[in-house]
PDB file of C-alpha atoms in Angstrom:
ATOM      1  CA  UNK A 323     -17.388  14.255  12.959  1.00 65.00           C
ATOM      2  CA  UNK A 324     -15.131  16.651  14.650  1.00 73.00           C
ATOM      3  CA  UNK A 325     -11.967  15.623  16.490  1.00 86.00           C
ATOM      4  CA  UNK A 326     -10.525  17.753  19.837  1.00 90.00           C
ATOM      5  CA  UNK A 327      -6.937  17.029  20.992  1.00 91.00           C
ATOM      6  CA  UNK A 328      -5.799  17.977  24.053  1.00 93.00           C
ATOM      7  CA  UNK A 329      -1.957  18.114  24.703  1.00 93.00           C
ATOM      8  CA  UNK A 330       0.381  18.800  27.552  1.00 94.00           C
ATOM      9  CA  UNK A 331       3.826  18.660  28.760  1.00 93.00           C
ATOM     10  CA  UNK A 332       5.612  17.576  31.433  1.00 94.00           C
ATOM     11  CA  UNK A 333       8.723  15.830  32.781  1.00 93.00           C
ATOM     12  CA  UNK A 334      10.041  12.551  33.418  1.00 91.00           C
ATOM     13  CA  UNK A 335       8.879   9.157  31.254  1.00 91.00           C
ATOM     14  CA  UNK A 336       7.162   7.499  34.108  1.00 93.00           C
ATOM     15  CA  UNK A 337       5.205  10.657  35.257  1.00 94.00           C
ATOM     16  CA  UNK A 338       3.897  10.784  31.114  1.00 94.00           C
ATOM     17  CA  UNK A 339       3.097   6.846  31.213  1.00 94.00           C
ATOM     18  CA  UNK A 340       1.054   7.791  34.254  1.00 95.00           C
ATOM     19  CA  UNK A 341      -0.642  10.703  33.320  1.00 96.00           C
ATOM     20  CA  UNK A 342      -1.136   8.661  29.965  1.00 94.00           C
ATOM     21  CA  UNK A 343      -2.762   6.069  31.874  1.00 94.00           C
ATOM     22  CA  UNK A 344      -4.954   8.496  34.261  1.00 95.00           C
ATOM     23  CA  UNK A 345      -6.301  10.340  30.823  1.00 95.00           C
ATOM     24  CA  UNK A 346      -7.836   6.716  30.151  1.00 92.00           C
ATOM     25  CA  UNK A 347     -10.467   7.315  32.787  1.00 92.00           C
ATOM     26  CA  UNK A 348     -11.810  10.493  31.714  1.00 94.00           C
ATOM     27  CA  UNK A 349     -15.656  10.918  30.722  1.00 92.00           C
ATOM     28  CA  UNK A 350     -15.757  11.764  27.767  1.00 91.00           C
ATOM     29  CA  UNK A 351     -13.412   8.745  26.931  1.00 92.00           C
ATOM     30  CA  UNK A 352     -10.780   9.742  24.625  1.00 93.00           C
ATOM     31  CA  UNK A 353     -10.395   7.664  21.703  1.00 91.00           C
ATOM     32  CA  UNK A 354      -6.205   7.465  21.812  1.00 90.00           C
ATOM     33  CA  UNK A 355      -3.710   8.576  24.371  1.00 92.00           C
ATOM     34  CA  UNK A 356       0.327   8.906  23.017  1.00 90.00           C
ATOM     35  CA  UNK A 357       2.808   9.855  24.211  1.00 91.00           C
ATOM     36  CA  UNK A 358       6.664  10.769  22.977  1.00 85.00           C
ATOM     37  CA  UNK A 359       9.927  12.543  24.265  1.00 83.00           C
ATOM     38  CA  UNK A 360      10.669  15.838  22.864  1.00 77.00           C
ATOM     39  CA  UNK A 361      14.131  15.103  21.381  1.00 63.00           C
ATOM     40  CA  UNK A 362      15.607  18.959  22.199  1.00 63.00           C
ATOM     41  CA  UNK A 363      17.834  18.125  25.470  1.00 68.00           C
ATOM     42  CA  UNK A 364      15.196  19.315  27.469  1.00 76.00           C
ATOM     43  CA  UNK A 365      14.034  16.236  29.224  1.00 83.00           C
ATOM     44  CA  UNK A 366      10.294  16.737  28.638  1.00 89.00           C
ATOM     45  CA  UNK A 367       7.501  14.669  27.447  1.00 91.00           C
ATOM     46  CA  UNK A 368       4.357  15.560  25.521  1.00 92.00           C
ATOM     47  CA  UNK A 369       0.885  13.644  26.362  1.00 93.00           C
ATOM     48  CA  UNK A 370      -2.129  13.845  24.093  1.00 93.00           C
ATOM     49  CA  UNK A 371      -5.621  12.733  24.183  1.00 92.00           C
ATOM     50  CA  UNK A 372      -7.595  12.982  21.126  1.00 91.00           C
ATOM     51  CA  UNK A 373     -11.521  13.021  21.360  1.00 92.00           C
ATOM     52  CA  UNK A 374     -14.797  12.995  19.285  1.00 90.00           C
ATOM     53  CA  UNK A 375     -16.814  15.093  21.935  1.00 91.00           C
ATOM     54  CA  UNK A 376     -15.529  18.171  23.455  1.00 92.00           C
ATOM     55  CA  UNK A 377     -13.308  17.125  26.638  1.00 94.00           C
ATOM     56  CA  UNK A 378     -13.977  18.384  29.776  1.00 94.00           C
ATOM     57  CA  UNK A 379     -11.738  21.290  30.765  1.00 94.00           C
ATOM     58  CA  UNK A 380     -12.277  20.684  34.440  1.00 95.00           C
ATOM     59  CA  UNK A 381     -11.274  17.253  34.756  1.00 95.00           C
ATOM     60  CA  UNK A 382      -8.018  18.310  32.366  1.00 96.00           C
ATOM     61  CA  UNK A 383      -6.904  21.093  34.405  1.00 95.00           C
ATOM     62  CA  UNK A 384      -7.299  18.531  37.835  1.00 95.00           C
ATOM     63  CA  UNK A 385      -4.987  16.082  35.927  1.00 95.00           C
ATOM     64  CA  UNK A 386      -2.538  18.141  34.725  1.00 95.00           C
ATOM     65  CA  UNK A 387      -2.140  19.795  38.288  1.00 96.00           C
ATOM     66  CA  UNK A 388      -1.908  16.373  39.612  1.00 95.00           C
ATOM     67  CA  UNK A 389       1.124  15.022  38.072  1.00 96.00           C
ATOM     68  CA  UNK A 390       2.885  18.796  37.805  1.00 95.00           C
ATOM     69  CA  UNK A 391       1.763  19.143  33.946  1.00 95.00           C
ATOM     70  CA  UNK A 392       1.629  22.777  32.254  1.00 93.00           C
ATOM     71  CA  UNK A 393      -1.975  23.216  31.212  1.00 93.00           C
ATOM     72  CA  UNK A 394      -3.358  21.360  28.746  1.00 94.00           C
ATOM     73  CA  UNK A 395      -4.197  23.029  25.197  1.00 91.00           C
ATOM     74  CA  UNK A 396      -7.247  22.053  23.673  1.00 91.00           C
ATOM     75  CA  UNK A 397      -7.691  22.476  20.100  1.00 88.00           C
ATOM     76  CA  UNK A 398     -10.708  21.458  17.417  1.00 86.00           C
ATOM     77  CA  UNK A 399      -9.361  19.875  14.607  1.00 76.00           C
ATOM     78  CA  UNK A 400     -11.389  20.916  11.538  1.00 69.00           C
ATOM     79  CA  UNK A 401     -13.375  18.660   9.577  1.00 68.00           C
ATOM     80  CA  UNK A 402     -11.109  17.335   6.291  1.00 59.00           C
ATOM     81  CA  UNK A 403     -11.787  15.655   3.248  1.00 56.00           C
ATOM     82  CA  UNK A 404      -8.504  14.065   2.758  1.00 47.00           C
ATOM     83  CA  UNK A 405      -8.771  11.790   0.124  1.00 53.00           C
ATOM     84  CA  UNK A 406      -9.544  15.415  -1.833  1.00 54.00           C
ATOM     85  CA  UNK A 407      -6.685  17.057   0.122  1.00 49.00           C
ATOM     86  CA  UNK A 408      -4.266  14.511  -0.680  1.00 49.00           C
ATOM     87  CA  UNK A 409      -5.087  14.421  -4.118  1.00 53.00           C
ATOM     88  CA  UNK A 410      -4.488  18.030  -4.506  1.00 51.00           C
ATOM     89  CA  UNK A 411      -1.205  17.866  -3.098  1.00 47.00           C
ATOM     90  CA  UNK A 412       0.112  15.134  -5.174  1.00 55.00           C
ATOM     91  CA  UNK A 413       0.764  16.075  -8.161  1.00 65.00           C
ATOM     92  CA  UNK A 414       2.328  13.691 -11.211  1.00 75.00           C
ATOM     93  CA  UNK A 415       5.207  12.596 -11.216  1.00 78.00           C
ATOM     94  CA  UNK A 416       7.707  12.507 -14.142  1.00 82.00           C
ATOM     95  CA  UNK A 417      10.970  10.083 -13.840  1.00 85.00           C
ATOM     96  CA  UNK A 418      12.547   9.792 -16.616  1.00 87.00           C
ATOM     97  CA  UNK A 419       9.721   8.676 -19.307  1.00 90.00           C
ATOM     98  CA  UNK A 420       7.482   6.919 -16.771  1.00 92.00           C
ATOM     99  CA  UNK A 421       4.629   9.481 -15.611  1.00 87.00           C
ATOM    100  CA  UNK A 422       3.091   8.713 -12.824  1.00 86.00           C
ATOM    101  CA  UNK A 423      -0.484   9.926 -11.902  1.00 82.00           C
ATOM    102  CA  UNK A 424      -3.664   9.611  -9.810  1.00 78.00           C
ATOM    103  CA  UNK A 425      -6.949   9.417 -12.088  1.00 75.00           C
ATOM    104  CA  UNK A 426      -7.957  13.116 -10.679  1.00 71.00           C
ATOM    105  CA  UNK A 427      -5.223  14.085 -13.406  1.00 75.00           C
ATOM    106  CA  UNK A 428      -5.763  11.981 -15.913  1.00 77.00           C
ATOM    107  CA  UNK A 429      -6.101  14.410 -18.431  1.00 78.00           C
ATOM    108  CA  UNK A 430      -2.654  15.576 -17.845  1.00 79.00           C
ATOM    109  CA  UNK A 431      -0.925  12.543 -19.062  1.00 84.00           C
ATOM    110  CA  UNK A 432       1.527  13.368 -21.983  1.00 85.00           C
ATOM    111  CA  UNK A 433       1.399  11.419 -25.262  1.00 84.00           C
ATOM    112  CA  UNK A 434       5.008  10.357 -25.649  1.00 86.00           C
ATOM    113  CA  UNK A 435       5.596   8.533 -21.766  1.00 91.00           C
ATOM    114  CA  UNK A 436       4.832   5.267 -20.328  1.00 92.00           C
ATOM    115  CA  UNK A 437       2.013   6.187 -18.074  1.00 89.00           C
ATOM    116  CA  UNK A 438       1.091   4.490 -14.783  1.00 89.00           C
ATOM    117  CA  UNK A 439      -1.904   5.092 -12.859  1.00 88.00           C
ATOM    118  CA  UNK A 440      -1.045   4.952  -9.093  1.00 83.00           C
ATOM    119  CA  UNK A 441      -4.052   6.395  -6.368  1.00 70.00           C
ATOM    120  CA  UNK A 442      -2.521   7.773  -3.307  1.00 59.00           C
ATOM    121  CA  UNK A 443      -3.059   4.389  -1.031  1.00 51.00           C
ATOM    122  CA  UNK A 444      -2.864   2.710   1.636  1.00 42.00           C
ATOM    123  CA  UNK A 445       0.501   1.239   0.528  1.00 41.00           C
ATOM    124  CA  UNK A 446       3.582   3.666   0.101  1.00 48.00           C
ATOM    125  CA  UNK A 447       5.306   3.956  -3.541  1.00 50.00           C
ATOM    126  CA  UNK A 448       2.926   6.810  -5.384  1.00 48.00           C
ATOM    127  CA  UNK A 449       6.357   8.098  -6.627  1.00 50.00           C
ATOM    128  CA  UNK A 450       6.578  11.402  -4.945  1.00 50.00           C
ATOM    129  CA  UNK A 451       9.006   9.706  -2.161  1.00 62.00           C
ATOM    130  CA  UNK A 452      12.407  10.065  -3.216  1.00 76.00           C
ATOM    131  CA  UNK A 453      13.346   6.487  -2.590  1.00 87.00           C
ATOM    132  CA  UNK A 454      10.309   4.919  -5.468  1.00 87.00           C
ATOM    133  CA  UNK A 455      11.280   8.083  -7.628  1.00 88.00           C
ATOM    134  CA  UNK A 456      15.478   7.319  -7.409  1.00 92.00           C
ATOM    135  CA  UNK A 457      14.479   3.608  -8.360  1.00 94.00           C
ATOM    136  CA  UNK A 458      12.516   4.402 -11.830  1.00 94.00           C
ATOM    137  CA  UNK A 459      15.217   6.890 -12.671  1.00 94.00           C
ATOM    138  CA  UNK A 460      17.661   3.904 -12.405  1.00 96.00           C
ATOM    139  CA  UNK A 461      15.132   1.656 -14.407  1.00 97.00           C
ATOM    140  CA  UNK A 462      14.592   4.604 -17.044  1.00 95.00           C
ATOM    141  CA  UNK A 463      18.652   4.721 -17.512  1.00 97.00           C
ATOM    142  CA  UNK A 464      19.116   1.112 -17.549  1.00 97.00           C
ATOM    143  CA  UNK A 465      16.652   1.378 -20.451  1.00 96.00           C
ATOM    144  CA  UNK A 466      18.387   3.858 -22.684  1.00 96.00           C
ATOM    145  CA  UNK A 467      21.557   1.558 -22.219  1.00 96.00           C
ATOM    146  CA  UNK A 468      19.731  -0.929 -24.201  1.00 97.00           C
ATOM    147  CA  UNK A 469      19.225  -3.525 -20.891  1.00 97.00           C
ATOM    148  CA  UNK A 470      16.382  -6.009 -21.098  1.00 97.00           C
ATOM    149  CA  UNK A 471      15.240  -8.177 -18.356  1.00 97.00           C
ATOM    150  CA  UNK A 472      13.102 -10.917 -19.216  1.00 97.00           C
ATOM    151  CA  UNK A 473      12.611 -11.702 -15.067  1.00 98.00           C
ATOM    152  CA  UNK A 474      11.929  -9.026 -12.666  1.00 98.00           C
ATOM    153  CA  UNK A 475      11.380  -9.374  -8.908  1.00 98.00           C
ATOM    154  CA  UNK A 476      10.102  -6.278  -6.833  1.00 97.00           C
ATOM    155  CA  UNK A 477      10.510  -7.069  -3.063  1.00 96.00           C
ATOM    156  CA  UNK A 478       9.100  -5.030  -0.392  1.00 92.00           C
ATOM    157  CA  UNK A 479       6.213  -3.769  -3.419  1.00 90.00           C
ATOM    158  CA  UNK A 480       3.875  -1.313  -2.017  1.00 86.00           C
ATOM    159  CA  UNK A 481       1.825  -0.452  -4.595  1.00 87.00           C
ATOM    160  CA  UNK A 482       3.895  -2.464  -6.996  1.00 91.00           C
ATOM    161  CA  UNK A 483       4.951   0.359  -8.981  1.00 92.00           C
ATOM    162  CA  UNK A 484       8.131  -0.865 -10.140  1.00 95.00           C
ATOM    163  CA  UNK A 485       7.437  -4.102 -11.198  1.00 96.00           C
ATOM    164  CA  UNK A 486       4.331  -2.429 -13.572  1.00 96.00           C
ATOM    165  CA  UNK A 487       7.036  -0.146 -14.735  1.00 96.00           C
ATOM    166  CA  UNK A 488       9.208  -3.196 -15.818  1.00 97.00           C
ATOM    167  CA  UNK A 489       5.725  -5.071 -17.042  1.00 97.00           C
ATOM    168  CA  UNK A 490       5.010  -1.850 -19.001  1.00 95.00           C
ATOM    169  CA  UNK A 491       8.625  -1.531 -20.843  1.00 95.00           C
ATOM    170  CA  UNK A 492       9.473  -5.815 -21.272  1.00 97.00           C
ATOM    171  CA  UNK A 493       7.620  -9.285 -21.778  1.00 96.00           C
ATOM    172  CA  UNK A 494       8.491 -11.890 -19.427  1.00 96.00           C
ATOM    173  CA  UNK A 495       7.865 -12.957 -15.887  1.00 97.00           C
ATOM    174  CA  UNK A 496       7.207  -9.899 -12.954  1.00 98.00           C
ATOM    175  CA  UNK A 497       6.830 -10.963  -9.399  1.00 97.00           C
ATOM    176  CA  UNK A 498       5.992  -8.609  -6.849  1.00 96.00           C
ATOM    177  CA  UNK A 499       5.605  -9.535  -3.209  1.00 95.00           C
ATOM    178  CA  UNK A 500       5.187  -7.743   0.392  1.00 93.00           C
ATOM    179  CA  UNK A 501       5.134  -8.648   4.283  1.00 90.00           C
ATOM    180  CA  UNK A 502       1.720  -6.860   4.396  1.00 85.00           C
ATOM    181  CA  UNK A 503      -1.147  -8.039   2.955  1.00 88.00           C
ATOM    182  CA  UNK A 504      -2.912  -4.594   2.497  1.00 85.00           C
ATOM    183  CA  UNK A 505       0.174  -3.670  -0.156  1.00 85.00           C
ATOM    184  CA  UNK A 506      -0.382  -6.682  -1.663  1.00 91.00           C
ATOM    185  CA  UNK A 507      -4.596  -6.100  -2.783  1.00 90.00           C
ATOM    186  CA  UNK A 508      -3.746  -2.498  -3.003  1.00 88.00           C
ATOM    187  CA  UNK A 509      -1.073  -4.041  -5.638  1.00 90.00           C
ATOM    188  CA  UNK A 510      -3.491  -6.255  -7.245  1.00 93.00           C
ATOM    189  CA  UNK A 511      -5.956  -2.762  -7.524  1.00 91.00           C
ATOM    190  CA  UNK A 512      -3.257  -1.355  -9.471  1.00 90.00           C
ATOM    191  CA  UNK A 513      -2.760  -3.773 -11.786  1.00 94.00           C
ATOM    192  CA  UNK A 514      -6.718  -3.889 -12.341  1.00 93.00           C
ATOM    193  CA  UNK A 515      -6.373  -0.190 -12.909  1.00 91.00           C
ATOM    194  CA  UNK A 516      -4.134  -0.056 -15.455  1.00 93.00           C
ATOM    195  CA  UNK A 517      -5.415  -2.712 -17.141  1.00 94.00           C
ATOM    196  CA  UNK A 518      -2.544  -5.319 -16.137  1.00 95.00           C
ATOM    197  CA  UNK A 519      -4.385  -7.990 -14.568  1.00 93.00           C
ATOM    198  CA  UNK A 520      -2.201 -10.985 -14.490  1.00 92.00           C
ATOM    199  CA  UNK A 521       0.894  -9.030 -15.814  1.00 96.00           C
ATOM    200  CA  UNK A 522       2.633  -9.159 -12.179  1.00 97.00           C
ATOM    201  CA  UNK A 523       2.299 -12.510  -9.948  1.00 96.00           C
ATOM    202  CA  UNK A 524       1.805 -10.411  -6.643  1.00 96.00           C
ATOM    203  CA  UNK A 525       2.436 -12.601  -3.186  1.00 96.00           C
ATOM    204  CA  UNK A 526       2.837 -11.653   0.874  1.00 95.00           C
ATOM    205  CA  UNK A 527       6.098 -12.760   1.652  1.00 94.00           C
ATOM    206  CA  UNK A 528       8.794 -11.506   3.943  1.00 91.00           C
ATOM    207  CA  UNK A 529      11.850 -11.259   1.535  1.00 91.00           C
ATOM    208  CA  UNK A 530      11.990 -14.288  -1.072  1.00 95.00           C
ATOM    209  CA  UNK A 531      10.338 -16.422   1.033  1.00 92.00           C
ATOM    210  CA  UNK A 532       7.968 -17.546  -1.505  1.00 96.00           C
ATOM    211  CA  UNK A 533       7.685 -20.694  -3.636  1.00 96.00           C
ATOM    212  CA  UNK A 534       6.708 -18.813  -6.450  1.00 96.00           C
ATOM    213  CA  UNK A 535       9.733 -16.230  -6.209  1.00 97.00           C
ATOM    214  CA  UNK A 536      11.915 -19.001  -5.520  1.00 96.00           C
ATOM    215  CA  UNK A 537      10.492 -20.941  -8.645  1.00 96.00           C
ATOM    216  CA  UNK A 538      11.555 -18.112 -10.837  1.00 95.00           C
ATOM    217  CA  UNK A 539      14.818 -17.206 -10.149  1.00 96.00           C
ATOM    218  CA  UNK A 540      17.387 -16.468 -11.370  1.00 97.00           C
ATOM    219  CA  UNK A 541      16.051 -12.706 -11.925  1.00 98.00           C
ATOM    220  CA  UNK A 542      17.642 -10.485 -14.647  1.00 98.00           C
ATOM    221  CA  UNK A 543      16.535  -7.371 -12.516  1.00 98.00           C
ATOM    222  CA  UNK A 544      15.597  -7.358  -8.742  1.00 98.00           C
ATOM    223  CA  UNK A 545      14.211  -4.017  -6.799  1.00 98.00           C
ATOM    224  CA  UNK A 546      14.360  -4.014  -3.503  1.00 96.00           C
ATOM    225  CA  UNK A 547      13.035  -0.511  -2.019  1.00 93.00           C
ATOM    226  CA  UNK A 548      12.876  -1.246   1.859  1.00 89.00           C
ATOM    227  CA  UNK A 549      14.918  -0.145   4.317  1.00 87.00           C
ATOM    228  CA  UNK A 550      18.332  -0.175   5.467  1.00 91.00           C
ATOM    229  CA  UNK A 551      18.430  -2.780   7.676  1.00 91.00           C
ATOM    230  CA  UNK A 552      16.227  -5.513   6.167  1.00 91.00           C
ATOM    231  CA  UNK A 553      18.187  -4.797   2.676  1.00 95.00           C
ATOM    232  CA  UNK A 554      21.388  -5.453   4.965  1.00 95.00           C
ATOM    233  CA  UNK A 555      19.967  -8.682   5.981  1.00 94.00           C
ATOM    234  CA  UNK A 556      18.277  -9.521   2.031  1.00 95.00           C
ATOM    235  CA  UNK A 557      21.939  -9.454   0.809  1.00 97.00           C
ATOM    236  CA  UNK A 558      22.715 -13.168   0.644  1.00 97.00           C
ATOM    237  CA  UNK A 559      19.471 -13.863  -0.728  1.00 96.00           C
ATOM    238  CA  UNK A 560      19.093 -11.497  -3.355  1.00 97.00           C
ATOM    239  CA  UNK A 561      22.697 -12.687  -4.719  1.00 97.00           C
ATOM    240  CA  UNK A 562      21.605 -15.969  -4.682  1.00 97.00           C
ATOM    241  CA  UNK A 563      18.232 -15.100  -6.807  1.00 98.00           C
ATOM    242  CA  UNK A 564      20.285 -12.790  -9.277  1.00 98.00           C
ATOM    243  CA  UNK A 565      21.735 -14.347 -12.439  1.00 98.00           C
ATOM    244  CA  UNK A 566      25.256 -13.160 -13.144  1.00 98.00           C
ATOM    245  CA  UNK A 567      25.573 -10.167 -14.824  1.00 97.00           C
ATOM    246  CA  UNK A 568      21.835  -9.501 -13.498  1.00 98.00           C
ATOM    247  CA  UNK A 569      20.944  -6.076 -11.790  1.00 98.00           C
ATOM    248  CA  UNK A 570      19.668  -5.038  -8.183  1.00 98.00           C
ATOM    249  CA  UNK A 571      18.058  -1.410  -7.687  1.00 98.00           C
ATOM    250  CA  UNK A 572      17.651  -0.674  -3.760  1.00 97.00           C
ATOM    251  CA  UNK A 573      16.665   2.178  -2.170  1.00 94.00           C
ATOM    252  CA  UNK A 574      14.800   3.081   1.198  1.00 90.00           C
ATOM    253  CA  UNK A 575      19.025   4.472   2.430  1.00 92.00           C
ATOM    254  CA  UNK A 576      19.623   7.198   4.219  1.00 90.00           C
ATOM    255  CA  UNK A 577      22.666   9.481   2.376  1.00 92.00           C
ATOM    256  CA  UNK A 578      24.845   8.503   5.098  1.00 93.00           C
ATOM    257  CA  UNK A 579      23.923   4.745   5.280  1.00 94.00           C
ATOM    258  CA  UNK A 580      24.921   3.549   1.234  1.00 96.00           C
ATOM    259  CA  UNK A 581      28.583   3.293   1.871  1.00 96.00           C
ATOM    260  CA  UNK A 582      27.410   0.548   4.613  1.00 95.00           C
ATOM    261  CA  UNK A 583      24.817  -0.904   2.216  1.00 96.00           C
ATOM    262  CA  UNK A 584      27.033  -1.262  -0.686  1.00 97.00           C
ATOM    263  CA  UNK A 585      30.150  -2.951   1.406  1.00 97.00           C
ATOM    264  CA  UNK A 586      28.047  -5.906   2.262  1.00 97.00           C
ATOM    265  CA  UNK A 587      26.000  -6.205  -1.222  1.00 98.00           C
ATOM    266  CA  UNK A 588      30.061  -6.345  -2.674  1.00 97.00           C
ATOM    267  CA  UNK A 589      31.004  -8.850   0.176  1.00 97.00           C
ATOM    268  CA  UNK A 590      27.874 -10.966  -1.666  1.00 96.00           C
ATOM    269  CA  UNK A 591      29.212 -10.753  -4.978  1.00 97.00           C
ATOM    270  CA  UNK A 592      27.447  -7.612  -6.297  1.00 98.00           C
ATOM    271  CA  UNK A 593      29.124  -4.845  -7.006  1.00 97.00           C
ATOM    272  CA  UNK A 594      28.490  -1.015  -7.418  1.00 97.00           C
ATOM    273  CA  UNK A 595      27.216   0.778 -10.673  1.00 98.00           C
ATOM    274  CA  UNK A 596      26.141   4.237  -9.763  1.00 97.00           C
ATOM    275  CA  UNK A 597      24.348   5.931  -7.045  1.00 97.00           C
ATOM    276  CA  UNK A 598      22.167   8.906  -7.160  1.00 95.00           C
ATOM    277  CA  UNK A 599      20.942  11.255  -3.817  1.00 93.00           C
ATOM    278  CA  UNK A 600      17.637  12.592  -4.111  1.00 87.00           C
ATOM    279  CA  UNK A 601      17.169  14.432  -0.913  1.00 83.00           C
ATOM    280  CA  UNK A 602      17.860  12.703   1.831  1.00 84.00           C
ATOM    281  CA  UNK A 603      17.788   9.298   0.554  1.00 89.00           C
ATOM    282  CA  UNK A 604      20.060   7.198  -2.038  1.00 94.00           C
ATOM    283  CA  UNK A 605      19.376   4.675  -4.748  1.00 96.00           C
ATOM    284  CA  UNK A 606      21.863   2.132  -5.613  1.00 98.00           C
ATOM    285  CA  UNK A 607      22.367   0.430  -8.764  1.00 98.00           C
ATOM    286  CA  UNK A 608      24.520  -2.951  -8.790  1.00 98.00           C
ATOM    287  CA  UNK A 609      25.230  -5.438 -10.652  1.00 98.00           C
ATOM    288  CA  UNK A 610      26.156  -9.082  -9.801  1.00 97.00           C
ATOM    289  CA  UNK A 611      29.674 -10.415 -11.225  1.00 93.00           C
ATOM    290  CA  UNK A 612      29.444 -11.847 -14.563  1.00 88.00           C
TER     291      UNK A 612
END
């Protein structure tokens, strides 16, 4: 089915919420309206409409000359397969000796690496993202230092990627959980497609709100690949479920925001290991005092 969109500019906030709101009416009835500031200084805002049938220039050009908008563009956005395009463009992904791949290159998996079978999802962590890619290079070096956890937590899963990875490498007990229930079934379909049913005890839970995460602890490794802010607010917790001596790997920083993060993981008894910046994000491994 093809899509149209049909975009303007103008400015002001309350003259885009308007115009926003007046694009609502039109016949044919667009199927979303969105708008957003253009963040250059200039003070303008861009509307857009986007349609299934063609939209009717008339009407478009009356609106926009009603609230003092610059012509709209109309454009025909070509039919895409993108479950084909995205599996194109993501390629496997090597970190350290993990290799992770979709099953449109599974004849490309090497003989000596732990493989993992990951689909591009609904659910972010395929590996390509620097953040899920810093936080198995930490795992692969933690490895080759001879560490083995027989308790892993993986909080804020997605796809669950790093608690397979630990489940792959060590026996013992893997819980992964999520706030969103989508990560956690497209976790579950992971497991099933790697053949690790039952391997990782995947839950929704915001944090370690869980009676099963809770019932586990304390952890001998705990990844936590979020976001600043919620890993901020995670600290206490996540010292509390870490035995002594245990690791944390978090990522989901910003460069300029792991300073911040690893003051308050310290404050909680956890203290820095090693860092490493891959693009513009950072992964932080830490380790809580003995």
């Amino acid at each position: 089915m093809p899509t149209f969109t049909a975009l303007t500019t103008l400015t002001g906030k309350k003259q885009a919420e308007a115009l926003a709101e007046a694009m609502e009416g039109l016949e044919p009835e667009p199927t979303g309206v969105g708008i957003f500031e253009i963040e250059d200084g200039s003070g303008l805002w861009e509307v857009g409409g986007y349609f299934t049938e063609s939209p009717d220039l008339v009407e478009l050009a009356l609106l926009a000359a009603a609230f003092g908008a610059r012509d709209f563009a109309v454009s025909e956005v070509p039919e895409t397969d993108w479950v084909a395009h995205v599996r194109r463009e993501l390629a496997p992904v090597e970190a350290g000796r993990f290799f992770l791949y979709g099953s449109h290159d599974a004849d490309k998996v090497p003989g000596d690496c732990i493989p993992l079978l990951i689909e591009a999802a609904m659910a972010f962590g395929t590996g390509h993202h620097g953040t899920t890619l810093g936080c198995l290079r930490a795992l692969d070096r933690l490895m080759t230092q001879g560490f083995v956890a027989g308790k892993v937590a993986d909080i804020g899963c997605g796809t669950a990627v790093l608690a397979m990875a630990a489940a792959r490498v060590w026996d013992g007990t893997f819980v992964a959980s999520d706030i969103d229930q989508v990560a956690v079934d497209v976790a579950e379909a992971n497991l099933k497609a790697n053949g690790m049913e039952g391997q990782v005890h995947c839950v929704e839970a915001a944090g370690f709100d869980h009676p099963d995460i809770t019932a586990n602890a304390p952890y001998d490794l705990i990844f936590a690949n979020i976001l600043k802010g919620p890993l901020v607010a995670l600290a206490p917790d996540l010292a509390a479920h870490l035995r002594p001596g245990g690791y944390a790997i978090l990522s989901g920083i910003l460069n300029e925001q792991a300073d911040e993060v690893r003051k308050v993981y310290f404050q909680s008894g956890i203290n820095f290991v090693e860092d490493e910046k891959i693009g513009d994000w950072t992964t932080l491994l830490l380790q809580k005092k003995a």
